[in-house]
Amino acid sequence: MVSIYSQLLKKRYGNQLDSTADQYLAYTVGGARRMETLLRDILAYTQAANSAEDKSAAVDANEVLEKALANLQSAIAETGAQITCGQLPTLRLQEIHLLQLFQNLIGNAIKYRSKDAPLIEIAAKQEPEGWLISVRDNGIGIDPQYQEQIFGLFKRLHSIQDYSGTGVGLAICQKIVERYHGRIWVDSALGRGSTFFFTLPDSG
Ligand code: ADP
């Protein structure tokens, strides 16, 4: 509502006001948009955290990755991101959860890119306690002292002017992985790219 009416106000009266009023209007439109994004992300977070424990089907992670990449298509095209992936397993979980994991992690790998085009590698390895899945990028990297706190709700390392975002994505990823008794962590150094790892149980 606020967003629609502030956009209408800008469209209809934007050129009849002085430059200060125009600037205030631009802030209002931007603020309303950010509020909408934040609400959408918080909703996704509560759903990841609270949705009832239901039976999960066997899900082909290769197909889910394809869907995630299709959803990220415009960001991939705009940045010239190259994404490579090994063979992924079949997992027993809700498809939407794996989709959110891939989308958040690959979306971040693109967003926090360095000046080079993003190179992103997704891999899976079978371990005694389940599958270990990794998403590696060649982006700006993360200072080791912040590598745990970035999974906290609303935790961000950058200003909204530098990178858009709400600080909810990784908190969603953590909630999802924890639902399946897995773990998520990052291995990174500033300027050296990041590799996010998460574990999920076997489909058996
Ligand atoms: P958002 O991207 O909305 O800020 P996230 O919860 O997805 O929120 O990420 C939290 C923070 O972790 C980001 O603000 C960013 O500072 C850092 N981060 C996440 N992914 C990466 C990445 N691939 N490379 C560098 N920094 C990252």
mmCIF file of C-alpha atoms in Angstrom, residues 38-155:
data_model
loop_
_atom_site.group_PDB
_atom_site.id
_atom_site.type_symbol
_atom_site.label_atom_id
_atom_site.label_comp_id
_atom_site.label_asym_id
_atom_site.label_seq_id
_atom_site.Cartn_x
_atom_site.Cartn_y
_atom_site.Cartn_z
ATOM 1 C CA LEU A 38 12.079 -7.065 4.543
ATOM 2 C CA LEU A 39 8.530 -8.314 5.221
ATOM 3 C CA ARG A 40 8.835 -10.902 2.461
ATOM 4 C CA ASP A 41 12.165 -12.107 3.875
ATOM 5 C CA ILE A 42 10.891 -12.259 7.451
ATOM 6 C CA LEU A 43 7.926 -14.299 6.244
ATOM 7 C CA ALA A 44 10.292 -16.722 4.474
ATOM 8 C CA TYR A 45 12.338 -16.914 7.677
ATOM 9 C CA THR A 46 9.360 -17.748 9.909
ATOM 10 C CA GLN A 47 8.181 -20.330 7.397
ATOM 11 C CA ALA A 48 11.612 -21.954 7.311
ATOM 12 C CA ALA A 49 11.693 -21.956 11.100
ATOM 13 C CA ASN A 50 8.145 -22.992 11.938
ATOM 14 C CA SER A 51 6.402 -24.849 9.134
ATOM 15 C CA ALA A 52 4.990 -28.093 10.430
ATOM 16 C CA GLU A 53 7.200 -31.151 10.289
ATOM 17 C CA ASP A 54 5.759 -33.042 7.341
ATOM 18 C CA LYS A 55 6.860 -36.018 5.355
ATOM 19 C CA SER A 56 9.612 -35.169 2.928
ATOM 20 C CA ALA A 57 9.921 -36.847 -0.442
ATOM 21 C CA ALA A 58 13.094 -37.900 -2.221
ATOM 22 C CA VAL A 59 14.239 -34.865 -4.181
ATOM 23 C CA ASP A 60 16.785 -34.768 -7.003
ATOM 24 C CA ALA A 61 19.141 -31.937 -6.043
ATOM 25 C CA ASN A 62 20.246 -31.528 -9.695
ATOM 26 C CA GLU A 63 16.703 -30.559 -10.656
ATOM 27 C CA VAL A 64 16.337 -28.197 -7.720
ATOM 28 C CA LEU A 65 19.593 -26.481 -8.669
ATOM 29 C CA GLU A 66 18.257 -25.996 -12.214
ATOM 30 C CA LYS A 67 15.183 -24.275 -10.770
ATOM 31 C CA ALA A 68 17.300 -22.043 -8.537
ATOM 32 C CA LEU A 69 19.445 -21.034 -11.524
ATOM 33 C CA ALA A 70 16.330 -20.293 -13.568
ATOM 34 C CA ASN A 71 15.093 -17.995 -10.772
ATOM 35 C CA LEU A 72 18.479 -16.248 -10.709
ATOM 36 C CA GLN A 73 18.646 -16.016 -14.485
ATOM 37 C CA SER A 74 18.706 -12.221 -14.772
ATOM 38 C CA ALA A 75 21.453 -11.774 -12.129
ATOM 39 C CA ILE A 76 23.489 -14.490 -13.873
ATOM 40 C CA ALA A 77 23.086 -12.846 -17.269
ATOM 41 C CA GLU A 78 23.810 -9.311 -15.970
ATOM 42 C CA THR A 79 27.047 -10.298 -14.252
ATOM 43 C CA GLY A 80 28.246 -12.968 -16.692
ATOM 44 C CA ALA A 81 28.391 -15.466 -13.814
ATOM 45 C CA GLN A 82 29.747 -18.906 -14.703
ATOM 46 C CA ILE A 83 28.356 -21.719 -12.643
ATOM 47 C CA THR A 84 29.715 -25.227 -12.614
ATOM 48 C CA CYS A 85 28.346 -28.185 -10.782
ATOM 49 C CA GLY A 86 29.273 -31.804 -10.188
ATOM 50 C CA GLN A 87 26.722 -34.605 -9.872
ATOM 51 C CA LEU A 88 24.370 -33.889 -6.975
ATOM 52 C CA PRO A 89 22.580 -36.498 -4.849
ATOM 53 C CA THR A 90 18.968 -37.345 -4.162
ATOM 54 C CA LEU A 91 17.983 -35.990 -0.766
ATOM 55 C CA ARG A 92 15.009 -36.509 1.499
ATOM 56 C CA LEU A 93 13.660 -33.067 2.297
ATOM 57 C CA GLN A 94 11.112 -30.488 1.193
ATOM 58 C CA GLU A 95 12.067 -29.217 -2.239
ATOM 59 C CA ILE A 96 11.362 -25.582 -1.296
ATOM 60 C CA HIS A 97 13.991 -25.807 1.439
ATOM 61 C CA LEU A 98 16.748 -26.942 -0.904
ATOM 62 C CA LEU A 99 15.635 -24.322 -3.419
ATOM 63 C CA GLN A 100 15.953 -21.589 -0.775
ATOM 64 C CA LEU A 101 19.414 -22.846 0.202
ATOM 65 C CA PHE A 102 20.714 -22.806 -3.376
ATOM 66 C CA GLN A 103 19.029 -19.535 -4.227
ATOM 67 C CA ASN A 104 20.306 -17.654 -1.181
ATOM 68 C CA LEU A 105 23.857 -18.996 -1.420
ATOM 69 C CA ILE A 106 24.243 -18.610 -5.188
ATOM 70 C CA GLY A 107 22.443 -15.243 -5.080
ATOM 71 C CA ASN A 108 24.971 -14.062 -2.472
ATOM 72 C CA ALA A 109 27.889 -15.483 -4.475
ATOM 73 C CA ILE A 110 26.761 -13.239 -7.334
ATOM 74 C CA LYS A 111 25.895 -10.202 -5.201
ATOM 75 C CA TYR A 112 29.166 -10.181 -3.232
ATOM 76 C CA ARG A 113 31.305 -10.593 -6.342
ATOM 77 C CA SER A 114 34.702 -8.977 -6.768
ATOM 78 C CA LYS A 115 35.541 -6.947 -9.870
ATOM 79 C CA ASP A 116 35.903 -10.226 -11.769
ATOM 80 C CA ALA A 117 32.892 -12.029 -13.214
ATOM 81 C CA PRO A 118 31.537 -14.519 -10.672
ATOM 82 C CA LEU A 119 32.842 -18.090 -10.899
ATOM 83 C CA ILE A 120 30.710 -20.345 -8.769
ATOM 84 C CA GLU A 121 31.231 -24.032 -8.158
ATOM 85 C CA ILE A 122 28.714 -26.317 -6.533
ATOM 86 C CA ALA A 123 29.810 -29.736 -5.353
ATOM 87 C CA ALA A 124 28.578 -32.600 -3.196
ATOM 88 C CA LYS A 125 30.480 -35.213 -1.274
ATOM 89 C CA GLN A 126 29.152 -38.199 0.611
ATOM 90 C CA GLU A 127 30.345 -38.399 4.188
ATOM 91 C CA PRO A 128 29.558 -40.912 6.915
ATOM 92 C CA GLU A 129 26.919 -38.636 8.486
ATOM 93 C CA GLY A 130 25.260 -37.544 5.229
ATOM 94 C CA TRP A 131 25.921 -35.243 2.291
ATOM 95 C CA LEU A 132 28.281 -32.290 2.381
ATOM 96 C CA ILE A 133 27.315 -29.693 -0.208
ATOM 97 C CA SER A 134 29.495 -26.694 -1.031
ATOM 98 C CA VAL A 135 29.006 -23.443 -2.914
ATOM 99 C CA ARG A 136 32.310 -21.768 -3.737
ATOM 100 C CA ASP A 137 32.741 -18.283 -5.177
ATOM 101 C CA ASN A 138 35.551 -15.939 -6.203
ATOM 102 C CA GLY A 139 33.914 -12.915 -4.582
ATOM 103 C CA ILE A 140 34.991 -10.308 -2.016
ATOM 104 C CA GLY A 141 35.337 -12.868 0.781
ATOM 105 C CA ILE A 142 34.522 -12.516 4.480
ATOM 106 C CA ASP A 143 36.844 -11.564 7.314
ATOM 107 C CA PRO A 144 37.214 -14.662 9.571
ATOM 108 C CA GLN A 145 36.128 -12.667 12.648
ATOM 109 C CA TYR A 146 32.609 -12.285 11.173
ATOM 110 C CA GLN A 147 32.182 -15.770 9.777
ATOM 111 C CA GLU A 148 29.859 -16.965 12.524
ATOM 112 C CA GLN A 149 27.807 -13.854 13.039
ATOM 113 C CA ILE A 150 26.742 -13.537 9.383
ATOM 114 C CA PHE A 151 24.284 -16.393 10.027
ATOM 115 C CA GLY A 152 22.460 -14.274 12.624
ATOM 116 C CA LEU A 153 19.145 -12.634 11.750
ATOM 117 C CA PHE A 154 19.651 -9.126 10.274
ATOM 118 C CA LYS A 155 23.442 -9.439 10.476
#
